[in-house]
Amino acid sequence: MRRKLVAGNWKMNGDSAFVSAFSSAIAPNIQALPEGIDVLIAAPTILLPQLCQEFALTRVLVAAQNVSSYASGAYTGETSAEMLSKAGCDACLVGHSERRALFGDTDEVMLSKVRRLLEVEIQPIFCIGETLEQRDLGQASNVVTSQLALLLDNLSSEALGKIAVAYEPVWAIGTGRTASPEQAQAMHERIRDHVRQKDAELAEKMVLLYGGSVNADNSSELFAQPDIDGGLVGGASLQADNFAQICKSIECR
Ligand code: PEP
């Protein structure tokens, strides 16, 4: 049975007081979840040490939203994977559509980021997804599988087994317009089939998340789909009560 994962992405929100209030509100809810469900929060870099400290004795995992593609050295403004590891991070987003669109993260850069993270045993959460224009042109499957091919073509099955993939249609991120459970399941099935062509065992164990306007009203139906193993939740992860509800809506199958 695959583990379930609900990941919150705070994007560029939060401060120290918010971290304290959020952690005390969420931790008891998460402790009560059945074994087999992981919960993590991806926060801005400056909040990560505090978040790691607040969640140290809880089941909540901590993720960064970005990492340098370089290991160390003269890269002003960057944060290395080793620094994240020493701060206590468990995971890190790579390839979020906002990074692809606004910060020019290319395939080469994203692959290097994934490699740097794997070197220090931080789990990459690799985000893929098509734009509305690509979907309307009937290109959604091809776009998503070619984004995934970056990993499948360049990493071993062993390395791939350490990565979670988040399918996030760009048209559903922050728009309030979520993919229907059927649309999301169809793409997740397609993604898993694509991984199966490389390695059947890997396909069965790879954790696939859905992201895009997930909230407490739509999460149970999305998470009930057979190939959806959890979610990447942006806006709704900023309210502890809502996020706790979303985490509770996932069931172990
Ligand atoms: C995200 O930031 O990855 C995301 C899915 O955002 P939202 O849930 O707000 O659409």
Short mmCIF file of C-alpha atoms and ligand atoms in Angstrom, two decimals:
data_model
loop_
_atom_site.label_atom_id
_atom_site.label_comp_id
_atom_site.label_asym_id
_atom_site.label_seq_id
_atom_site.Cartn_x
_atom_site.Cartn_y
_atom_site.Cartn_z
CA MET A 1 0.00 0.00 0.00
CA ARG A 2 1.32 3.45 -0.93
CA ARG A 3 1.70 6.05 1.80
CA LYS A 4 -0.60 9.06 1.60
CA LEU A 5 0.72 12.59 1.66
CA VAL A 6 -0.99 15.93 2.17
CA ALA A 7 1.41 18.81 1.57
CA GLY A 8 0.64 22.45 2.28
CA ASN A 9 2.36 25.12 0.20
CA TRP A 10 2.34 28.46 1.98
CA LYS A 11 3.96 30.19 -1.02
CA MET A 12 5.34 33.62 0.03
CA ASN A 13 3.14 33.96 3.11
CA GLY A 14 3.63 33.71 6.86
CA ASP A 15 5.86 35.07 9.59
CA SER A 16 7.16 33.91 12.94
CA ALA A 17 3.91 34.58 14.83
CA PHE A 18 1.94 32.75 12.12
CA VAL A 19 4.24 29.71 12.40
CA SER A 20 3.69 29.51 16.19
CA ALA A 21 -0.08 29.87 15.96
CA PHE A 22 -0.38 27.44 13.03
CA SER A 23 1.82 24.76 14.63
CA SER A 24 -0.05 24.70 17.90
CA ALA A 25 -3.39 24.56 16.07
CA ILE A 26 -2.44 21.81 13.61
CA ALA A 27 -0.16 19.47 15.55
CA PRO A 28 -2.83 17.71 17.71
CA ASN A 29 -5.02 17.10 14.63
CA ILE A 30 -2.15 15.53 12.75
CA GLN A 31 -1.04 13.34 15.67
CA ALA A 32 -4.55 11.82 15.60
CA LEU A 33 -4.37 10.79 11.92
CA PRO A 34 -4.03 7.09 11.09
CA GLU A 35 -0.53 5.75 10.51
CA GLY A 36 0.28 5.76 6.78
CA ILE A 37 -0.65 9.41 6.25
CA ASP A 38 2.13 11.98 6.03
CA VAL A 39 1.54 15.70 6.34
CA LEU A 40 4.01 18.38 5.43
CA ILE A 41 4.26 22.13 5.17
CA ALA A 42 6.35 23.83 2.50
CA ALA A 43 7.27 27.26 3.82
CA PRO A 44 9.44 30.22 2.82
CA THR A 45 13.13 29.53 3.54
CA ILE A 46 13.41 32.04 6.39
CA LEU A 47 10.68 30.26 8.36
CA LEU A 48 12.07 26.75 7.96
CA PRO A 49 14.29 26.57 11.09
CA GLN A 50 11.41 27.73 13.30
CA LEU A 51 9.00 25.35 11.60
CA CYS A 52 11.43 22.44 12.07
CA GLN A 53 11.73 23.33 15.74
CA GLU A 54 7.97 23.70 16.29
CA PHE A 55 7.23 20.40 14.56
CA ALA A 56 10.24 18.51 15.96
CA LEU A 57 8.21 16.28 18.27
CA THR A 58 5.23 15.91 15.94
CA ARG A 59 4.45 13.92 12.79
CA VAL A 60 4.40 17.05 10.64
CA LEU A 61 7.20 17.14 8.08
CA VAL A 62 8.81 20.32 6.80
CA ALA A 63 9.59 21.18 3.21
CA ALA A 64 11.36 24.00 1.41
CA GLN A 65 9.78 25.59 -1.65
CA ASN A 66 13.04 25.97 -3.52
CA VAL A 67 16.71 24.95 -3.46
CA SER A 68 19.82 25.96 -5.34
CA SER A 69 20.82 23.82 -8.28
CA TYR A 70 24.43 24.27 -7.06
CA ALA A 71 26.01 22.44 -4.15
CA SER A 72 27.91 25.37 -2.59
CA GLY A 73 30.03 28.41 -3.37
CA ALA A 74 29.69 31.85 -4.90
CA TYR A 75 25.95 31.86 -5.60
CA THR A 76 24.64 34.95 -3.84
CA GLY A 77 21.09 34.66 -2.57
CA GLU A 78 20.87 30.89 -2.93
CA THR A 79 20.21 28.19 -0.32
CA SER A 80 21.86 24.81 -0.80
CA ALA A 81 20.32 21.39 -0.30
CA GLU A 82 22.88 20.71 2.43
CA MET A 83 21.76 23.85 4.29
CA LEU A 84 18.14 22.69 4.09
CA SER A 85 19.16 19.28 5.34
CA LYS A 86 21.07 20.73 8.29
CA ALA A 87 18.06 22.91 9.14
CA GLY A 88 16.01 19.70 9.39
CA CYS A 89 13.98 19.78 6.16
CA ASP A 90 12.43 16.54 4.96
CA ALA A 91 11.32 17.54 1.47
CA CYS A 92 11.44 20.31 -1.14
CA LEU A 93 9.22 21.38 -4.02
CA VAL A 94 10.81 21.42 -7.48
CA GLY A 95 9.20 22.58 -10.71
CA HIS A 96 6.21 24.39 -9.23
CA SER A 97 4.47 26.19 -12.07
CA GLU A 98 5.17 29.55 -10.44
CA ARG A 99 8.91 28.80 -10.50
CA ARG A 100 8.72 27.60 -14.09
CA ALA A 101 6.74 30.63 -15.26
CA LEU A 102 8.12 33.45 -13.12
CA PHE A 103 11.67 32.41 -12.29
CA GLY A 104 12.67 30.58 -15.44
CA ASP A 105 13.42 27.18 -13.89
CA THR A 106 14.50 25.17 -16.92
CA ASP A 107 14.67 21.39 -17.30
CA GLU A 108 18.41 21.48 -16.70
CA VAL A 109 18.03 23.56 -13.53
CA MET A 110 15.17 21.41 -12.20
CA LEU A 111 17.09 18.20 -12.80
CA SER A 112 20.11 19.62 -10.95
CA LYS A 113 17.88 20.66 -8.06
CA VAL A 114 16.44 17.15 -7.83
CA ARG A 115 19.96 15.68 -7.87
CA ARG A 116 21.19 18.06 -5.14
CA LEU A 117 18.23 17.11 -2.94
CA LEU A 118 18.70 13.37 -3.45
CA GLU A 119 22.38 13.72 -2.50
CA VAL A 120 21.35 14.88 0.97
CA GLU A 121 18.31 12.60 1.27
CA ILE A 122 15.67 15.32 1.04
CA GLN A 123 12.57 14.14 -0.81
CA PRO A 124 11.90 16.11 -4.00
CA ILE A 125 8.23 16.80 -4.71
CA PHE A 126 8.30 17.33 -8.46
CA CYS A 127 5.43 19.39 -9.87
CA ILE A 128 4.07 18.98 -13.38
CA GLY A 129 0.97 20.22 -15.16
CA GLU A 130 -0.41 21.75 -18.33
CA THR A 131 -1.71 25.27 -18.97
CA LEU A 132 -5.31 25.90 -19.99
CA GLU A 133 -4.20 26.65 -23.54
CA GLN A 134 -2.37 23.32 -23.74
CA ARG A 135 -5.43 21.48 -22.38
CA ASP A 136 -7.74 23.22 -24.86
CA LEU A 137 -5.40 22.19 -27.68
CA GLY A 138 -5.61 18.56 -26.54
CA GLN A 139 -1.96 18.56 -25.50
CA ALA A 140 -2.38 17.98 -21.74
CA SER A 141 -1.21 14.35 -21.65
CA ASN A 142 1.78 14.99 -23.87
CA VAL A 143 2.87 18.04 -21.90
CA VAL A 144 2.61 16.22 -18.58
CA THR A 145 4.35 13.05 -19.72
CA SER A 146 7.16 15.03 -21.34
CA GLN A 147 7.65 17.01 -18.11
CA LEU A 148 7.83 13.68 -16.29
CA ALA A 149 10.27 12.30 -18.85
CA LEU A 150 12.88 14.71 -17.51
CA LEU A 151 13.08 12.50 -14.44
CA LEU A 152 12.34 9.12 -16.03
CA ASP A 153 15.02 9.57 -18.69
CA ASN A 154 17.73 10.82 -16.38
CA LEU A 155 17.37 9.08 -13.03
CA SER A 156 17.60 5.47 -11.88
CA SER A 157 14.54 3.63 -10.56
CA GLU A 158 16.14 3.74 -7.13
CA ALA A 159 16.36 7.55 -7.25
CA LEU A 160 12.87 7.86 -8.74
CA GLY A 161 11.51 5.79 -5.86
CA LYS A 162 12.43 8.63 -3.49
CA ILE A 163 10.48 11.29 -5.40
CA ALA A 164 6.82 12.25 -5.10
CA VAL A 165 5.14 13.75 -8.17
CA ALA A 166 2.44 16.42 -7.93
CA TYR A 167 0.11 16.84 -10.90
CA GLU A 168 -1.02 20.45 -10.78
CA PRO A 169 -2.91 21.73 -13.82
CA VAL A 170 -1.78 25.34 -14.08
CA TRP A 171 -5.36 26.49 -14.77
CA ALA A 172 -6.43 25.13 -11.38
CA ILE A 173 -3.70 26.70 -9.24
CA GLY A 174 -4.99 29.59 -7.14
CA THR A 175 -7.99 30.02 -9.43
CA GLY A 176 -10.70 28.31 -7.39
CA ARG A 177 -11.32 26.13 -10.45
CA THR A 178 -10.32 22.61 -9.50
CA ALA A 179 -10.03 19.66 -11.88
CA SER A 180 -12.99 17.33 -11.50
CA PRO A 181 -12.16 14.08 -9.68
CA GLU A 182 -12.58 12.30 -13.06
CA GLN A 183 -10.21 14.68 -14.87
CA ALA A 184 -7.64 14.42 -12.09
CA GLN A 185 -7.88 10.61 -11.89
CA ALA A 186 -7.56 10.28 -15.67
CA MET A 187 -4.30 12.24 -15.66
CA HIS A 188 -2.94 10.46 -12.60
CA GLU A 189 -3.68 7.12 -14.26
CA ARG A 190 -1.88 8.34 -17.38
CA ILE A 191 1.12 9.41 -15.28
CA ARG A 192 1.26 6.08 -13.47
CA ASP A 193 1.00 4.20 -16.80
CA HIS A 194 3.87 6.27 -18.13
CA VAL A 195 6.03 5.41 -15.12
CA ARG A 196 5.00 1.74 -15.56
CA GLN A 197 6.61 1.72 -19.00
CA LYS A 198 9.94 2.32 -17.28
CA ASP A 199 9.43 0.23 -14.16
CA ALA A 200 6.22 -1.52 -13.05
CA GLU A 201 7.26 -1.78 -9.41
CA LEU A 202 8.15 1.90 -9.30
CA ALA A 203 4.77 2.83 -10.79
CA GLU A 204 2.95 0.97 -8.01
CA LYS A 205 4.90 2.66 -5.25
CA MET A 206 5.23 6.21 -6.60
CA VAL A 207 3.24 8.75 -4.57
CA LEU A 208 1.18 10.96 -6.91
CA LEU A 209 -0.42 14.11 -5.53
CA TYR A 210 -3.11 16.31 -7.02
CA GLY A 211 -2.81 20.09 -6.66
CA GLY A 212 -5.00 22.98 -7.80
CA SER A 213 -7.63 24.68 -5.64
CA VAL A 214 -7.99 21.75 -3.25
CA ASN A 215 -10.18 22.70 -0.29
CA ALA A 216 -12.10 21.07 2.55
CA ASP A 217 -15.18 20.65 0.31
CA ASN A 218 -13.55 18.89 -2.64
CA SER A 219 -10.63 17.01 -1.05
CA SER A 220 -12.39 13.76 -0.03
CA GLU A 221 -13.66 13.09 -3.54
CA LEU A 222 -10.31 13.89 -5.14
CA PHE A 223 -8.36 11.83 -2.59
CA ALA A 224 -10.75 8.88 -3.03
CA GLN A 225 -9.57 8.36 -6.64
CA PRO A 226 -7.47 5.21 -7.01
CA ASP A 227 -4.35 6.87 -8.44
CA ILE A 228 -4.42 10.00 -6.26
CA ASP A 229 -2.34 9.52 -3.14
CA GLY A 230 -2.90 12.93 -1.61
CA GLY A 231 -2.65 16.60 -2.40
CA LEU A 232 -0.51 19.68 -2.72
CA VAL A 233 -2.59 22.44 -1.17
CA GLY A 234 -1.82 26.13 -1.59
CA GLY A 235 -4.32 28.74 -0.39
CA ALA A 236 -6.29 26.39 1.87
CA SER A 237 -3.13 25.36 3.76
CA LEU A 238 -2.87 28.84 5.28
CA GLN A 239 -5.82 28.23 7.59
CA ALA A 240 -4.98 25.58 10.17
CA ASP A 241 -8.62 24.46 10.59
CA ASN A 242 -9.20 24.07 6.87
CA PHE A 243 -5.91 22.31 6.34
CA ALA A 244 -6.63 19.93 9.23
CA GLN A 245 -10.00 19.12 7.64
CA ILE A 246 -8.29 18.39 4.31
CA CYS A 247 -5.74 16.12 6.03
CA LYS A 248 -8.54 14.24 7.81
CA SER A 249 -10.42 13.72 4.55
CA ILE A 250 -7.82 11.31 3.22
CA GLU A 251 -8.37 7.68 3.93
CA CYS A 252 -5.88 4.86 3.98
CA ARG A 253 -6.76 2.31 1.33
C1 PEP B 1 -0.07 25.31 -5.16
O1 PEP B 1 0.41 26.34 -4.72
O2 PEP B 1 0.65 24.38 -5.48
C2 PEP B 1 -1.53 25.23 -5.28
C3 PEP B 1 -2.05 24.12 -5.74
O3 PEP B 1 -2.26 26.33 -4.91
P1 PEP B 1 -3.87 26.39 -4.66
O4 PEP B 1 -4.21 25.20 -3.80
O5 PEP B 1 -4.09 27.68 -3.98
O6 PEP B 1 -4.51 26.28 -6.00
#
